[in-house]
Amino acid sequence: MNRRLNFITYSFWGLILNSTRQSSSASTGFVNGLNICILSGSTRLQGQPQPILSDRITTYIEDSIAKRTPQHNVSVIRARNNLPLLERPHFTYPKSQVPPNLESIQETLSKADAYVVISPEYNHSPCPGLMNLMNHFGSSVFSFKPSGIVSYSGGQWGGTRAAHSLRPFLSELGCLPVSAMVHIPKASLVIDEKGHLLEAVDEQEWDSYINRMLSQLEWWGEASKDQRAKVDPFTMSPPYRVSPSQRNAPIR
């Protein structure tokens, strides 16, 4: 009798455990996909060090997102192809006078549910092209959405100091960075000029490394997208329109 009871008990918990595993596996999918915008910050075309790595890194990240699910819509904005040095940000123009190129970028950024920000490291800092690109737009464009950080270098550090410098910058814009970051050291020994992993590299290990950041980005992207559809976040936290002093503490 006891043996039969034990068999029934083990069978019951086995079914529960198997059901939980199947449910967990099924819950990792994204039914509707996300609009994910990649911001590639490098503007360098010439000079040392060589090779210039930005295009291969951007292609690799774009392909990595596409591999996760074909339902994601991925757009890429390259700093080198779009904007001059900042003279006037988007939000200071009357709507009828916004330059077409600036308006096009703003529309892409606004439609995004999540961002992936890619930067090399210049003097322990993010590249100026990336900062110039993003500073053309106010925080209301980026707010209440997640971001993921990808840094790289030709040397051994993988741009980690630039990546950490981006965390407060992205937080101030309102696109809070997920905890997992991607750093690619000695990038020319990892990714070829077409954006593919080199044969000597362990593809499974790199997929696992990249996917940790992307899975966090998807989780927060899905959550924030659903919540924005229910509640307009700017009703309780409106962007300032005139001066940064609008958010000052009320001390007279």
mmCIF file of N, CA and C in Angstrom, residues 18-147:
data_model
loop_
_atom_site.group_PDB
_atom_site.id
_atom_site.type_symbol
_atom_site.label_atom_id
_atom_site.label_comp_id
_atom_site.label_asym_id
_atom_site.label_seq_id
_atom_site.Cartn_x
_atom_site.Cartn_y
_atom_site.Cartn_z
ATOM 1 N N ASN A 18 6.970 18.663 -14.761
ATOM 2 C CA ASN A 18 7.035 18.684 -16.217
ATOM 3 C C ASN A 18 6.167 19.794 -16.784
ATOM 4 N N SER A 19 4.968 19.980 -16.183
ATOM 5 C CA SER A 19 4.070 21.048 -16.634
ATOM 6 C C SER A 19 4.698 22.410 -16.416
ATOM 7 N N THR A 20 5.366 22.594 -15.266
ATOM 8 C CA THR A 20 6.020 23.861 -14.966
ATOM 9 C C THR A 20 7.125 24.157 -15.956
ATOM 10 N N ARG A 21 7.906 23.115 -16.283
ATOM 11 C CA ARG A 21 8.992 23.305 -17.241
ATOM 12 C C ARG A 21 8.459 23.710 -18.606
ATOM 13 N N GLN A 22 7.357 23.033 -19.045
ATOM 14 C CA GLN A 22 6.781 23.359 -20.329
ATOM 15 C C GLN A 22 6.218 24.762 -20.337
ATOM 16 N N SER A 23 5.549 25.154 -19.239
ATOM 17 C CA SER A 23 4.997 26.496 -19.146
ATOM 18 C C SER A 23 6.084 27.538 -19.188
ATOM 19 N N SER A 24 7.195 27.276 -18.454
ATOM 20 C CA SER A 24 8.327 28.216 -18.432
ATOM 21 C C SER A 24 8.923 28.366 -19.808
ATOM 22 N N SER A 25 9.062 27.237 -20.529
ATOM 23 C CA SER A 25 9.633 27.289 -21.866
ATOM 24 C C SER A 25 8.745 28.068 -22.806
ATOM 25 N N ALA A 26 7.415 27.858 -22.701
ATOM 26 C CA ALA A 26 6.488 28.529 -23.599
ATOM 27 C C ALA A 26 6.434 30.022 -23.338
ATOM 28 N N SER A 27 6.692 30.442 -22.071
ATOM 29 C CA SER A 27 6.559 31.850 -21.707
ATOM 30 C C SER A 27 7.703 32.706 -22.194
ATOM 31 N N THR A 28 8.735 32.101 -22.770
ATOM 32 C CA THR A 28 9.869 32.895 -23.221
ATOM 33 C C THR A 28 9.630 33.537 -24.583
ATOM 34 N N GLY A 29 8.562 33.150 -25.285
ATOM 35 C CA GLY A 29 8.291 33.697 -26.612
ATOM 36 C C GLY A 29 7.677 35.089 -26.521
ATOM 37 N N PHE A 30 7.810 35.871 -27.612
ATOM 38 C CA PHE A 30 7.228 37.198 -27.679
ATOM 39 C C PHE A 30 6.246 37.201 -28.834
ATOM 40 N N VAL A 31 4.965 37.214 -28.482
ATOM 41 C CA VAL A 31 3.924 36.994 -29.470
ATOM 42 C C VAL A 31 3.930 38.088 -30.533
ATOM 43 N N ASN A 32 4.020 39.339 -30.099
ATOM 44 C CA ASN A 32 3.895 40.455 -31.029
ATOM 45 C C ASN A 32 5.226 41.040 -31.469
ATOM 46 N N GLY A 33 6.321 40.643 -30.831
ATOM 47 C CA GLY A 33 7.616 41.224 -31.168
ATOM 48 C C GLY A 33 7.734 42.651 -30.659
ATOM 49 N N LEU A 34 8.922 43.196 -30.793
ATOM 50 C CA LEU A 34 9.222 44.556 -30.328
ATOM 51 C C LEU A 34 9.874 45.350 -31.444
ATOM 52 N N ASN A 35 9.685 46.659 -31.396
ATOM 53 C CA ASN A 35 10.462 47.562 -32.238
ATOM 54 C C ASN A 35 11.751 47.890 -31.483
ATOM 55 N N ILE A 36 12.858 47.395 -31.975
ATOM 56 C CA ILE A 36 14.150 47.597 -31.306
ATOM 57 C C ILE A 36 15.028 48.465 -32.196
ATOM 58 N N CYS A 37 15.498 49.565 -31.651
ATOM 59 C CA CYS A 37 16.335 50.511 -32.390
ATOM 60 C C CYS A 37 17.783 50.406 -31.921
ATOM 61 N N ILE A 38 18.680 50.142 -32.863
ATOM 62 C CA ILE A 38 20.112 50.104 -32.578
ATOM 63 C C ILE A 38 20.706 51.467 -32.900
ATOM 64 N N LEU A 39 21.426 52.037 -31.953
ATOM 65 C CA LEU A 39 22.119 53.314 -32.145
ATOM 66 C C LEU A 39 23.613 53.026 -32.205
ATOM 67 N N SER A 40 24.182 53.127 -33.395
ATOM 68 C CA SER A 40 25.607 52.847 -33.602
ATOM 69 C C SER A 40 26.370 54.163 -33.588
ATOM 70 N N GLY A 41 27.232 54.336 -32.590
ATOM 71 C CA GLY A 41 27.755 55.661 -32.295
ATOM 72 C C GLY A 41 28.999 56.098 -33.043
ATOM 73 N N SER A 42 29.797 55.183 -33.539
ATOM 74 C CA SER A 42 31.078 55.578 -34.125
ATOM 75 C C SER A 42 30.891 56.329 -35.447
ATOM 76 N N THR A 43 31.685 57.372 -35.636
ATOM 77 C CA THR A 43 31.684 58.133 -36.891
ATOM 78 C C THR A 43 33.019 58.012 -37.623
ATOM 79 N N ARG A 44 33.940 57.245 -37.094
ATOM 80 C CA ARG A 44 35.296 57.215 -37.652
ATOM 81 C C ARG A 44 35.335 56.423 -38.959
ATOM 82 N N LEU A 45 36.013 56.979 -39.961
ATOM 83 C CA LEU A 45 36.158 56.356 -41.275
ATOM 84 C C LEU A 45 37.609 56.083 -41.650
ATOM 85 N N GLN A 46 38.548 56.779 -41.009
ATOM 86 C CA GLN A 46 39.952 56.671 -41.384
ATOM 87 C C GLN A 46 40.828 56.649 -40.137
ATOM 88 N N GLY A 47 42.126 56.418 -40.379
ATOM 89 C CA GLY A 47 43.128 56.528 -39.323
ATOM 90 C C GLY A 47 43.269 55.281 -38.488
ATOM 91 N N GLN A 48 44.273 55.323 -37.631
ATOM 92 C CA GLN A 48 44.574 54.219 -36.724
ATOM 93 C C GLN A 48 43.750 54.352 -35.454
ATOM 94 N N PRO A 49 43.464 53.260 -34.749
ATOM 95 C CA PRO A 49 43.844 51.879 -35.081
ATOM 96 C C PRO A 49 42.929 51.275 -36.144
ATOM 97 N N GLN A 50 43.458 50.329 -36.850
ATOM 98 C CA GLN A 50 42.731 49.582 -37.870
ATOM 99 C C GLN A 50 42.597 48.118 -37.423
ATOM 100 N N PRO A 51 41.586 47.404 -37.851
ATOM 101 C CA PRO A 51 40.482 47.874 -38.703
ATOM 102 C C PRO A 51 39.450 48.664 -37.908
ATOM 103 N N ILE A 52 38.649 49.473 -38.610
ATOM 104 C CA ILE A 52 37.524 50.157 -37.984
ATOM 105 C C ILE A 52 36.419 49.128 -37.764
ATOM 106 N N LEU A 53 35.910 49.073 -36.557
ATOM 107 C CA LEU A 53 35.121 47.920 -36.123
ATOM 108 C C LEU A 53 33.613 48.156 -36.055
ATOM 109 N N SER A 54 33.169 49.376 -36.166
ATOM 110 C CA SER A 54 31.779 49.693 -35.834
ATOM 111 C C SER A 54 30.765 48.938 -36.688
ATOM 112 N N ASP A 55 31.002 48.847 -37.990
ATOM 113 C CA ASP A 55 30.008 48.220 -38.859
ATOM 114 C C ASP A 55 29.858 46.732 -38.577
ATOM 115 N N ARG A 56 30.964 46.046 -38.323
ATOM 116 C CA ARG A 56 30.866 44.613 -38.054
ATOM 117 C C ARG A 56 30.170 44.340 -36.723
ATOM 118 N N ILE A 57 30.427 45.193 -35.725
ATOM 119 C CA ILE A 57 29.767 45.008 -34.432
ATOM 120 C C ILE A 57 28.271 45.247 -34.571
ATOM 121 N N THR A 58 27.895 46.311 -35.291
ATOM 122 C CA THR A 58 26.480 46.641 -35.483
ATOM 123 C C THR A 58 25.750 45.515 -36.210
ATOM 124 N N THR A 59 26.364 44.982 -37.266
ATOM 125 C CA THR A 59 25.743 43.883 -38.012
ATOM 126 C C THR A 59 25.588 42.648 -37.137
ATOM 127 N N TYR A 60 26.593 42.357 -36.333
ATOM 128 C CA TYR A 60 26.539 41.185 -35.459
ATOM 129 C C TYR A 60 25.396 41.308 -34.449
ATOM 130 N N ILE A 61 25.237 42.482 -33.853
ATOM 131 C CA ILE A 61 24.170 42.683 -32.878
ATOM 132 C C ILE A 61 22.809 42.629 -33.566
ATOM 133 N N GLU A 62 22.698 43.238 -34.737
ATOM 134 C CA GLU A 62 21.444 43.199 -35.485
ATOM 135 C C GLU A 62 21.054 41.754 -35.811
ATOM 136 N N ASP A 63 22.008 40.956 -36.265
ATOM 137 C CA ASP A 63 21.740 39.552 -36.592
ATOM 138 C C ASP A 63 21.391 38.743 -35.340
ATOM 139 N N SER A 64 22.032 39.080 -34.220
ATOM 140 C CA SER A 64 21.755 38.364 -32.970
ATOM 141 C C SER A 64 20.316 38.592 -32.503
ATOM 142 N N ILE A 65 19.818 39.809 -32.697
ATOM 143 C CA ILE A 65 18.423 40.100 -32.343
ATOM 144 C C ILE A 65 17.484 39.340 -33.266
ATOM 145 N N ALA A 66 17.797 39.355 -34.565
ATOM 146 C CA ALA A 66 16.937 38.686 -35.543
ATOM 147 C C ALA A 66 16.876 37.175 -35.304
ATOM 148 N N LYS A 67 17.962 36.589 -34.812
ATOM 149 C CA LYS A 67 17.997 35.153 -34.547
ATOM 150 C C LYS A 67 17.049 34.756 -33.419
ATOM 151 N N ARG A 68 16.775 35.662 -32.510
ATOM 152 C CA ARG A 68 15.941 35.322 -31.355
ATOM 153 C C ARG A 68 14.480 35.133 -31.766
ATOM 154 N N THR A 69 13.988 36.019 -32.610
ATOM 155 C CA THR A 69 12.635 35.874 -33.146
ATOM 156 C C THR A 69 12.492 36.762 -34.375
ATOM 157 N N PRO A 70 11.896 36.247 -35.442
ATOM 158 C CA PRO A 70 11.703 37.063 -36.644
ATOM 159 C C PRO A 70 10.634 38.130 -36.457
ATOM 160 N N GLN A 71 9.918 38.098 -35.332
ATOM 161 C CA GLN A 71 8.845 39.062 -35.109
ATOM 162 C C GLN A 71 9.345 40.410 -34.606
ATOM 163 N N HIS A 72 10.584 40.480 -34.169
ATOM 164 C CA HIS A 72 11.143 41.784 -33.805
ATOM 165 C C HIS A 72 11.374 42.621 -35.072
ATOM 166 N N ASN A 73 11.088 43.893 -34.977
ATOM 167 C CA ASN A 73 11.394 44.836 -36.054
ATOM 168 C C ASN A 73 12.617 45.647 -35.625
ATOM 169 N N VAL A 74 13.732 45.463 -36.318
ATOM 170 C CA VAL A 74 14.992 46.088 -35.924
ATOM 171 C C VAL A 74 15.332 47.219 -36.881
ATOM 172 N N SER A 75 15.588 48.396 -36.332
ATOM 173 C CA SER A 75 16.052 49.538 -37.122
ATOM 174 C C SER A 75 17.431 49.948 -36.620
ATOM 175 N N VAL A 76 18.222 50.524 -37.511
ATOM 176 C CA VAL A 76 19.587 50.937 -37.170
ATOM 177 C C VAL A 76 19.766 52.408 -37.528
ATOM 178 N N ILE A 77 20.224 53.186 -36.565
ATOM 179 C CA ILE A 77 20.582 54.583 -36.803
ATOM 180 C C ILE A 77 22.081 54.713 -36.576
ATOM 181 N N ARG A 78 22.807 55.100 -37.601
ATOM 182 C CA ARG A 78 24.256 55.273 -37.510
ATOM 183 C C ARG A 78 24.585 56.754 -37.364
ATOM 184 N N ALA A 79 25.361 57.081 -36.354
ATOM 185 C CA ALA A 79 25.690 58.481 -36.090
ATOM 186 C C ALA A 79 26.408 59.121 -37.269
ATOM 187 N N ARG A 80 27.214 58.363 -37.972
ATOM 188 C CA ARG A 80 28.023 58.944 -39.054
ATOM 189 C C ARG A 80 27.182 59.344 -40.269
ATOM 190 N N ASN A 81 26.004 58.772 -40.413
ATOM 191 C CA ASN A 81 25.224 58.987 -41.627
ATOM 192 C C ASN A 81 24.155 60.052 -41.505
ATOM 193 N N ASN A 82 23.996 60.649 -40.366
ATOM 194 C CA ASN A 82 22.778 61.418 -40.176
ATOM 195 C C ASN A 82 22.934 62.883 -39.775
ATOM 196 N N LEU A 83 23.693 63.175 -38.735
ATOM 197 C CA LEU A 83 23.595 64.509 -38.147
ATOM 198 C C LEU A 83 24.939 65.214 -38.051
ATOM 199 N N PRO A 84 24.941 66.547 -38.246
ATOM 200 C CA PRO A 84 26.147 67.326 -37.975
ATOM 201 C C PRO A 84 26.287 67.543 -36.468
ATOM 202 N N LEU A 85 27.305 68.268 -36.060
ATOM 203 C CA LEU A 85 27.429 68.609 -34.647
ATOM 204 C C LEU A 85 26.194 69.373 -34.187
ATOM 205 N N LEU A 86 25.802 69.117 -32.953
ATOM 206 C CA LEU A 86 24.572 69.683 -32.422
ATOM 207 C C LEU A 86 24.608 71.210 -32.427
ATOM 208 N N GLU A 87 23.660 71.791 -33.125
ATOM 209 C CA GLU A 87 23.453 73.235 -33.100
ATOM 210 C C GLU A 87 22.081 73.586 -32.535
ATOM 211 N N ARG A 88 21.097 72.731 -32.857
ATOM 212 C CA ARG A 88 19.739 72.970 -32.360
ATOM 213 C C ARG A 88 19.031 71.630 -32.221
ATOM 214 N N PRO A 89 18.598 71.271 -31.017
ATOM 215 C CA PRO A 89 17.928 69.982 -30.831
ATOM 216 C C PRO A 89 16.512 69.982 -31.404
ATOM 217 N N HIS A 90 16.035 68.777 -31.627
ATOM 218 C CA HIS A 90 14.736 68.578 -32.266
ATOM 219 C C HIS A 90 13.609 69.309 -31.553
ATOM 220 N N PHE A 91 13.590 69.256 -30.231
ATOM 221 C CA PHE A 91 12.443 69.762 -29.483
ATOM 222 C C PHE A 91 12.368 71.288 -29.443
ATOM 223 N N THR A 92 13.386 71.981 -29.957
ATOM 224 C CA THR A 92 13.336 73.449 -29.963
ATOM 225 C C THR A 92 12.746 74.021 -31.250
ATOM 226 N N TYR A 93 12.502 73.177 -32.237
ATOM 227 C CA TYR A 93 11.928 73.640 -33.504
ATOM 228 C C TYR A 93 10.403 73.713 -33.423
ATOM 229 N N PRO A 94 9.780 74.709 -34.066
ATOM 230 C CA PRO A 94 8.345 74.608 -34.326
ATOM 231 C C PRO A 94 8.090 73.384 -35.216
ATOM 232 N N LYS A 95 6.957 72.720 -35.037
ATOM 233 C CA LYS A 95 6.704 71.474 -35.756
ATOM 234 C C LYS A 95 6.828 71.628 -37.262
ATOM 235 N N SER A 96 6.446 72.767 -37.782
ATOM 236 C CA SER A 96 6.473 72.974 -39.233
ATOM 237 C C SER A 96 7.871 73.240 -39.766
ATOM 238 N N GLN A 97 8.857 73.424 -38.862
ATOM 239 C CA GLN A 97 10.201 73.803 -39.301
ATOM 240 C C GLN A 97 11.271 72.757 -38.968
ATOM 241 N N VAL A 98 10.870 71.605 -38.476
ATOM 242 C CA VAL A 98 11.856 70.579 -38.141
ATOM 243 C C VAL A 98 12.491 70.059 -39.429
ATOM 244 N N PRO A 99 13.836 70.030 -39.527
ATOM 245 C CA PRO A 99 14.487 69.463 -40.716
ATOM 246 C C PRO A 99 14.023 68.031 -40.960
ATOM 247 N N PRO A 100 13.761 67.661 -42.221
ATOM 248 C CA PRO A 100 13.226 66.316 -42.524
ATOM 249 C C PRO A 100 14.073 65.176 -41.962
ATOM 250 N N ASN A 101 15.400 65.300 -42.045
ATOM 251 C CA ASN A 101 16.263 64.233 -41.548
ATOM 252 C C ASN A 101 16.112 64.062 -40.041
ATOM 253 N N LEU A 102 16.032 65.183 -39.334
ATOM 254 C CA LEU A 102 15.869 65.154 -37.886
ATOM 255 C C LEU A 102 14.508 64.561 -37.512
ATOM 256 N N GLU A 103 13.486 64.916 -38.249
ATOM 257 C CA GLU A 103 12.147 64.403 -37.978
ATOM 258 C C GLU A 103 12.067 62.897 -38.236
ATOM 259 N N SER A 104 12.743 62.433 -39.277
ATOM 260 C CA SER A 104 12.746 61.006 -39.598
ATOM 261 C C SER A 104 13.388 60.189 -38.477
ATOM 262 N N ILE A 105 14.509 60.682 -37.951
ATOM 263 C CA ILE A 105 15.169 59.978 -36.851
ATOM 264 C C ILE A 105 14.289 59.983 -35.610
ATOM 265 N N GLN A 106 13.658 61.131 -35.346
ATOM 266 C CA GLN A 106 12.790 61.238 -34.179
ATOM 267 C C GLN A 106 11.635 60.241 -34.258
ATOM 268 N N GLU A 107 11.067 60.059 -35.431
ATOM 269 C CA GLU A 107 9.968 59.111 -35.600
ATOM 270 C C GLU A 107 10.425 57.678 -35.316
ATOM 271 N N THR A 108 11.625 57.327 -35.808
ATOM 272 C CA THR A 108 12.162 55.989 -35.560
ATOM 273 C C THR A 108 12.402 55.761 -34.076
ATOM 274 N N LEU A 109 12.992 56.750 -33.415
ATOM 275 C CA LEU A 109 13.260 56.637 -31.985
ATOM 276 C C LEU A 109 11.967 56.551 -31.182
ATOM 277 N N SER A 110 10.969 57.329 -31.564
ATOM 278 C CA SER A 110 9.713 57.354 -30.820
ATOM 279 C C SER A 110 8.961 56.034 -30.934
ATOM 280 N N LYS A 111 9.034 55.391 -32.101
ATOM 281 C CA LYS A 111 8.329 54.129 -32.314
ATOM 282 C C LYS A 111 9.001 52.961 -31.592
ATOM 283 N N ALA A 112 10.248 53.126 -31.206
ATOM 284 C CA ALA A 112 10.998 52.022 -30.602
ATOM 285 C C ALA A 112 10.425 51.655 -29.238
ATOM 286 N N ASP A 113 10.430 50.350 -28.956
ATOM 287 C CA ASP A 113 10.071 49.846 -27.630
ATOM 288 C C ASP A 113 11.303 49.628 -26.762
ATOM 289 N N ALA A 114 12.476 49.566 -27.384
ATOM 290 C CA ALA A 114 13.729 49.331 -26.665
ATOM 291 C C ALA A 114 14.885 49.781 -27.553
ATOM 292 N N TYR A 115 16.016 50.047 -26.911
ATOM 293 C CA TYR A 115 17.198 50.530 -27.635
ATOM 294 C C TYR A 115 18.410 49.659 -27.309
ATOM 295 N N VAL A 116 19.266 49.492 -28.303
ATOM 296 C CA VAL A 116 20.595 48.925 -28.076
ATOM 297 C C VAL A 116 21.600 49.980 -28.505
ATOM 298 N N VAL A 117 22.436 50.397 -27.570
ATOM 299 C CA VAL A 117 23.378 51.494 -27.793
ATOM 300 C C VAL A 117 24.785 50.910 -27.924
ATOM 301 N N ILE A 118 25.451 51.199 -29.041
ATOM 302 C CA ILE A 118 26.758 50.605 -29.337
ATOM 303 C C ILE A 118 27.815 51.698 -29.388
ATOM 304 N N SER A 119 28.904 51.500 -28.645
ATOM 305 C CA SER A 119 29.956 52.515 -28.621
ATOM 306 C C SER A 119 31.336 51.888 -28.426
ATOM 307 N N PRO A 120 32.332 52.413 -29.140
ATOM 308 C CA PRO A 120 33.719 52.128 -28.775
ATOM 309 C C PRO A 120 34.100 53.024 -27.597
ATOM 310 N N GLU A 121 35.307 52.874 -27.126
ATOM 311 C CA GLU A 121 35.787 53.689 -26.009
ATOM 312 C C GLU A 121 36.824 54.681 -26.499
ATOM 313 N N TYR A 122 36.576 55.957 -26.249
ATOM 314 C CA TYR A 122 37.538 57.019 -26.561
ATOM 315 C C TYR A 122 37.951 57.687 -25.250
ATOM 316 N N ASN A 123 39.202 57.538 -24.845
ATOM 317 C CA ASN A 123 39.700 58.206 -23.637
ATOM 318 C C ASN A 123 38.825 57.912 -22.417
ATOM 319 N N HIS A 124 38.537 56.631 -22.220
ATOM 320 C CA HIS A 124 37.728 56.165 -21.092
ATOM 321 C C HIS A 124 36.287 56.659 -21.157
ATOM 322 N N SER A 125 35.802 57.066 -22.322
ATOM 323 C CA SER A 125 34.478 57.651 -22.453
ATOM 324 C C SER A 125 33.763 57.083 -23.683
ATOM 325 N N PRO A 126 32.429 57.230 -23.744
ATOM 326 C CA PRO A 126 31.715 56.845 -24.970
ATOM 327 C C PRO A 126 32.145 57.733 -26.134
ATOM 328 N N CYS A 127 31.948 57.263 -27.340
ATOM 329 C CA CYS A 127 32.371 58.036 -28.509
ATOM 330 C C CYS A 127 31.479 59.275 -28.672
ATOM 331 N N PRO A 128 32.055 60.406 -29.106
ATOM 332 C CA PRO A 128 31.286 61.652 -29.207
ATOM 333 C C PRO A 128 30.160 61.594 -30.219
ATOM 334 N N GLY A 129 30.304 60.775 -31.274
ATOM 335 C CA GLY A 129 29.240 60.676 -32.261
ATOM 336 C C GLY A 129 27.931 60.183 -31.665
ATOM 337 N N LEU A 130 28.024 59.224 -30.750
ATOM 338 C CA LEU A 130 26.830 58.693 -30.099
ATOM 339 C C LEU A 130 26.164 59.753 -29.232
ATOM 340 N N MET A 131 26.966 60.472 -28.454
ATOM 341 C CA MET A 131 26.406 61.500 -27.581
ATOM 342 C C MET A 131 25.771 62.617 -28.407
ATOM 343 N N ASN A 132 26.428 62.979 -29.502
ATOM 344 C CA ASN A 132 25.882 64.015 -30.374
ATOM 345 C C ASN A 132 24.536 63.584 -30.951
ATOM 346 N N LEU A 133 24.455 62.341 -31.400
ATOM 347 C CA LEU A 133 23.212 61.825 -31.956
ATOM 348 C C LEU A 133 22.084 61.882 -30.933
ATOM 349 N N MET A 134 22.304 61.321 -29.768
ATOM 350 C CA MET A 134 21.228 61.208 -28.785
ATOM 351 C C MET A 134 20.860 62.549 -28.164
ATOM 352 N N ASN A 135 21.827 63.466 -28.060
ATOM 353 C CA ASN A 135 21.547 64.778 -27.477
ATOM 354 C C ASN A 135 20.714 65.674 -28.380
ATOM 355 N N HIS A 136 20.485 65.258 -29.616
ATOM 356 C CA HIS A 136 19.591 66.004 -30.493
ATOM 357 C C HIS A 136 18.120 65.852 -30.090
ATOM 358 N N PHE A 137 17.836 64.922 -29.150
ATOM 359 C CA PHE A 137 16.453 64.608 -28.826
ATOM 360 C C PHE A 137 16.238 64.651 -27.318
ATOM 361 N N GLY A 138 15.040 65.069 -26.933
ATOM 362 C CA GLY A 138 14.730 65.186 -25.517
ATOM 363 C C GLY A 138 14.409 63.844 -24.888
ATOM 364 N N SER A 139 14.363 63.847 -23.564
ATOM 365 C CA SER A 139 14.143 62.593 -22.843
ATOM 366 C C SER A 139 12.765 62.010 -23.101
ATOM 367 N N SER A 140 11.795 62.840 -23.499
ATOM 368 C CA SER A 140 10.449 62.319 -23.740
ATOM 369 C C SER A 140 10.423 61.322 -24.897
ATOM 370 N N VAL A 141 11.424 61.380 -25.780
ATOM 371 C CA VAL A 141 11.513 60.426 -26.884
ATOM 372 C C VAL A 141 11.916 59.039 -26.372
ATOM 373 N N PHE A 142 12.821 59.016 -25.388
ATOM 374 C CA PHE A 142 13.415 57.765 -24.918
ATOM 375 C C PHE A 142 12.746 57.190 -23.670
ATOM 376 N N SER A 143 12.000 58.005 -22.946
ATOM 377 C CA SER A 143 11.565 57.637 -21.595
ATOM 378 C C SER A 143 10.630 56.438 -21.554
ATOM 379 N N PHE A 144 10.678 55.748 -20.403
ATOM 380 C CA PHE A 144 9.810 54.615 -20.090
ATOM 381 C C PHE A 144 10.027 53.444 -21.051
ATOM 382 N N LYS A 145 11.279 53.274 -21.466
ATOM 383 C CA LYS A 145 11.672 52.156 -22.318
ATOM 384 C C LYS A 145 13.045 51.678 -21.832
ATOM 385 N N PRO A 146 13.378 50.418 -22.045
ATOM 386 C CA PRO A 146 14.693 49.925 -21.628
ATOM 387 C C PRO A 146 15.755 50.118 -22.711
ATOM 388 N N SER A 147 17.000 50.009 -22.289
ATOM 389 C CA SER A 147 18.124 50.052 -23.231
ATOM 390 C C SER A 147 19.143 48.990 -22.841
#
